[in-house]
C-alpha positions as a printed NumPy array, in Angstrom:
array([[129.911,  93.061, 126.33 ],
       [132.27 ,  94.679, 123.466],
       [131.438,  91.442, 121.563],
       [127.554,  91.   , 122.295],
       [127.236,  94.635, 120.85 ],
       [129.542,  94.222, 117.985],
       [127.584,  90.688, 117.155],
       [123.972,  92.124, 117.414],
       [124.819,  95.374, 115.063],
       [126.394,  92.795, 112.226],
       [122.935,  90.975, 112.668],
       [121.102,  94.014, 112.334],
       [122.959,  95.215, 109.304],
       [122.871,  91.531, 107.776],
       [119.712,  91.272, 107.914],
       [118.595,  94.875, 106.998],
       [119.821,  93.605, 103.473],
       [118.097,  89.86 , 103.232],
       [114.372,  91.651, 104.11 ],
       [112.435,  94.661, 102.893],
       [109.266,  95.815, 103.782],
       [106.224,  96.699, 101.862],
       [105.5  , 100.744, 102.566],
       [102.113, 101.382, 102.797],
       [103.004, 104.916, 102.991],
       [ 99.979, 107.825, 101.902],
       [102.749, 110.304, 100.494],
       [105.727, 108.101,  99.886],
       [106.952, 105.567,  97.53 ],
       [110.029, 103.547,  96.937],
       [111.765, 103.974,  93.362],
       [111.111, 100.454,  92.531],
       [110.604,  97.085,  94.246],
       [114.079,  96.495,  95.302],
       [114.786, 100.018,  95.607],
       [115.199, 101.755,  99.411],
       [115.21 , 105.451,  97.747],
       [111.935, 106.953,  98.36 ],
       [110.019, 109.733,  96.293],
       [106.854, 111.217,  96.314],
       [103.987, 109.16 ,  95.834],
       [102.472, 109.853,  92.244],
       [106.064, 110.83 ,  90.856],
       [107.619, 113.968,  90.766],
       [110.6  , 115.359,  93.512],
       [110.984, 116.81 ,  97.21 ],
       [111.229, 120.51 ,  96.974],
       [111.786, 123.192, 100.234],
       [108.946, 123.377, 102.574],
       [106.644, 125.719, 102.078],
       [106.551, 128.676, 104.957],
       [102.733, 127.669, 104.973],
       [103.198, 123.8  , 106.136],
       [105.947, 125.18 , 108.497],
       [103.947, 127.211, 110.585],
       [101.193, 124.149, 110.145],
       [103.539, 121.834, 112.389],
       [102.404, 121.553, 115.764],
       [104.383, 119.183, 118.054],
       [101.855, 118.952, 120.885],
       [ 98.9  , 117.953, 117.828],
       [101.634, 115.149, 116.298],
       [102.524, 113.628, 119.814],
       [ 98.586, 113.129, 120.283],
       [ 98.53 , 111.268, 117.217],
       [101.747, 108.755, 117.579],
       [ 99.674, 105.805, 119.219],
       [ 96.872, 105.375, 116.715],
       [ 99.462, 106.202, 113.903],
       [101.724, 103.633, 115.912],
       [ 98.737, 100.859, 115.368],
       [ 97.189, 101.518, 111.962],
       [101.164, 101.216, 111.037],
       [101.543,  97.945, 112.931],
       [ 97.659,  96.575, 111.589],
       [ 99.508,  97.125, 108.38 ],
       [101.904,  94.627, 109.391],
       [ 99.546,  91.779, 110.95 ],
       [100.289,  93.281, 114.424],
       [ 98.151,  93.818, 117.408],
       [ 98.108,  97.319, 118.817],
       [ 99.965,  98.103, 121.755],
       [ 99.404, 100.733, 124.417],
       [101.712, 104.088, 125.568],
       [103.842, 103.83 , 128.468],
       [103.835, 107.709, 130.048],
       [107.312, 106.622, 131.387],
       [108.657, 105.702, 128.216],
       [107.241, 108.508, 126.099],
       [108.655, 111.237, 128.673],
       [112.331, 109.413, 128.615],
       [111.826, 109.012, 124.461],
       [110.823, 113.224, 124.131],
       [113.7  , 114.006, 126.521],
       [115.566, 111.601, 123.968],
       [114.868, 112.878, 120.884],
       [115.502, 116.575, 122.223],
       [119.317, 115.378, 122.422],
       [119.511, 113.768, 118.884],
       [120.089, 116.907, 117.635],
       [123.599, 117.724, 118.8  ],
       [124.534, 114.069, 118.78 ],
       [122.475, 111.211, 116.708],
       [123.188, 108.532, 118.552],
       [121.436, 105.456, 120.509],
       [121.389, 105.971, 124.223],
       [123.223, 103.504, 125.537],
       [122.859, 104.936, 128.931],
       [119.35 , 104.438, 129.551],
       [118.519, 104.15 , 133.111],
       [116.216, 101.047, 132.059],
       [118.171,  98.416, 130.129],
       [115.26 ,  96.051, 129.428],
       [113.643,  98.913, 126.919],
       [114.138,  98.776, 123.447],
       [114.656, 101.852, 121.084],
       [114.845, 103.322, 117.777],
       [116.074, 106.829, 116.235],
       [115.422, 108.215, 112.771],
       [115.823, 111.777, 111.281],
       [112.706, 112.516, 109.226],
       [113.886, 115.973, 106.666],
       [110.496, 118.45 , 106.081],
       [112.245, 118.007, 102.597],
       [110.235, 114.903, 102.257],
       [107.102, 116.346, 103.017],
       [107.242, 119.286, 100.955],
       [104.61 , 117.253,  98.311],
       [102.184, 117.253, 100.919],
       [ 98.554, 118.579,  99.84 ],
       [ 98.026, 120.372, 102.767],
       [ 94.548, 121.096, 101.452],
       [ 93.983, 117.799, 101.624],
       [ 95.987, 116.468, 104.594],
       [ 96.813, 117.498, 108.091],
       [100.69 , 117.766, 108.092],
       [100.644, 116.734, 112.113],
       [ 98.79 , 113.528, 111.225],
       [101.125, 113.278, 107.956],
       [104.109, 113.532, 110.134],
       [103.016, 111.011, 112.878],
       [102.099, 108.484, 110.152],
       [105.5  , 109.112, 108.087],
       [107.938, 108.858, 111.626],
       [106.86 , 105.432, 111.414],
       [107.03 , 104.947, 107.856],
       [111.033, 105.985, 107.94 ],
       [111.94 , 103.18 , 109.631],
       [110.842, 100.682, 106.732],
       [113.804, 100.185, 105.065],
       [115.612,  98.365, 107.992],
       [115.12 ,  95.108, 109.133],
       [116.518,  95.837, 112.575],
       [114.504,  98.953, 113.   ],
       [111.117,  96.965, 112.078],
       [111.836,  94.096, 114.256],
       [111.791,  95.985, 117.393],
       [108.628,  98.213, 115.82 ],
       [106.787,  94.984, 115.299],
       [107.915,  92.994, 118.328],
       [104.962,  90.625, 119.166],
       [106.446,  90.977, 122.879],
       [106.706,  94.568, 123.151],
       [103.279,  95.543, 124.669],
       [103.948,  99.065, 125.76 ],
       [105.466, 102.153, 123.754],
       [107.023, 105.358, 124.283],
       [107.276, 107.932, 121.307],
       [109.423, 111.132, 121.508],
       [109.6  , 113.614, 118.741],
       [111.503, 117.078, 118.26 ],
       [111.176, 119.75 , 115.479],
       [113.892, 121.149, 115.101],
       [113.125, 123.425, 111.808],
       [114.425, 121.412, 109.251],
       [113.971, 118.072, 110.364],
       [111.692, 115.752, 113.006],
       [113.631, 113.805, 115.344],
       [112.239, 110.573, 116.34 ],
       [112.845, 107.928, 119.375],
       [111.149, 105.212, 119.928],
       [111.145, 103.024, 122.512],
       [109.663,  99.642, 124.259],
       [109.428,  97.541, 127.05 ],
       [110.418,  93.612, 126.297],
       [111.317,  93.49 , 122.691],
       [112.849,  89.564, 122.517],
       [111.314,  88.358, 125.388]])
């Protein structure tokens, strides 16, 4: 088991190197072409949130975005949409709640056929957000998938042609959004 695990994290990191992904991100944008740093769309830097978009972030309003963000993300890709799993988006909330004493993959998952993903989105890189122009909540739901771009292993899973059903957890914790993701059947 030691070496199944060690053998499909060198694939994942091999392979997170030999394939980017085009962002097709509304507030983001990579420093160049072969470049994984990201800055604010239209130039300039990240700054501090503003009090204003803090109090603006409402987790119950992002979580009722995350499947049509979900889709238009994987329509970006050539993907078909996918539906939520209530089972898998209760076990990815609990989830994501615990990523912020430990970030870590659960490896203890009561289901082993799910798939999942974690990310750490900063309200740094949101801090260019028009929020005249934008809802942060749909901004956020939009960017948690948008973080995962840069690896190959991450989008894999994301854009599993297999994976039919979805769970999506997410947790504020102030300073940052923590994300899980997970799936049913990803490799099948």
């Amino acid at each position: 088991m030691k070496n199944l695990i060690v053998f499909v994290f060198s694939f994942f990191i091999f392979n997170s190197f030999s394939q980017t992904y085009e962002m097709y991100s509304d507030v983001w944008e990579y420093v160049s072409s072969d470049s994984k740093m990201i800055v604010p769309k239209g130039g300039g830097s990240f700054s501090v949130p503003s009090d204003d978009m803090l109090k603006q972030i409402d987790t119950n309003k992002i979580n009722s975005y995350m499947l049509e963000s979900f889709n238009k993300f994987r329509k970006d890709y050539g993907k078909l949409p996918v539906k939520e799993s209530r089972e898998l988006t209760l076990s990815s909330k609990s989830y994501a709640k615990c990523l912020v004493n430990e970030f870590k993959h659960d490896y203890n998952r009561s289901d082993k056929s799910t798939s999942e993903v974690i990310a750490t989105l900063s309200l740094i890189k949101l801090s260019n957000v028009d929020l005249s122009k934008y809802d942060i909540n749909k901004v956020i739901a939009d960017c948690c998938f948008d973080a995962f771009v840069g690896s190959y292993g991450h989008m894999s899973i994301l854009l599993d042609n297999n994976a039919k059903e979805f769970g999506f957890g997410i947790y504020n914790t102030g300073k940052s959004i923590k994300i899980c993701v997970r799936s049913f059947g990803y490799g099948l």
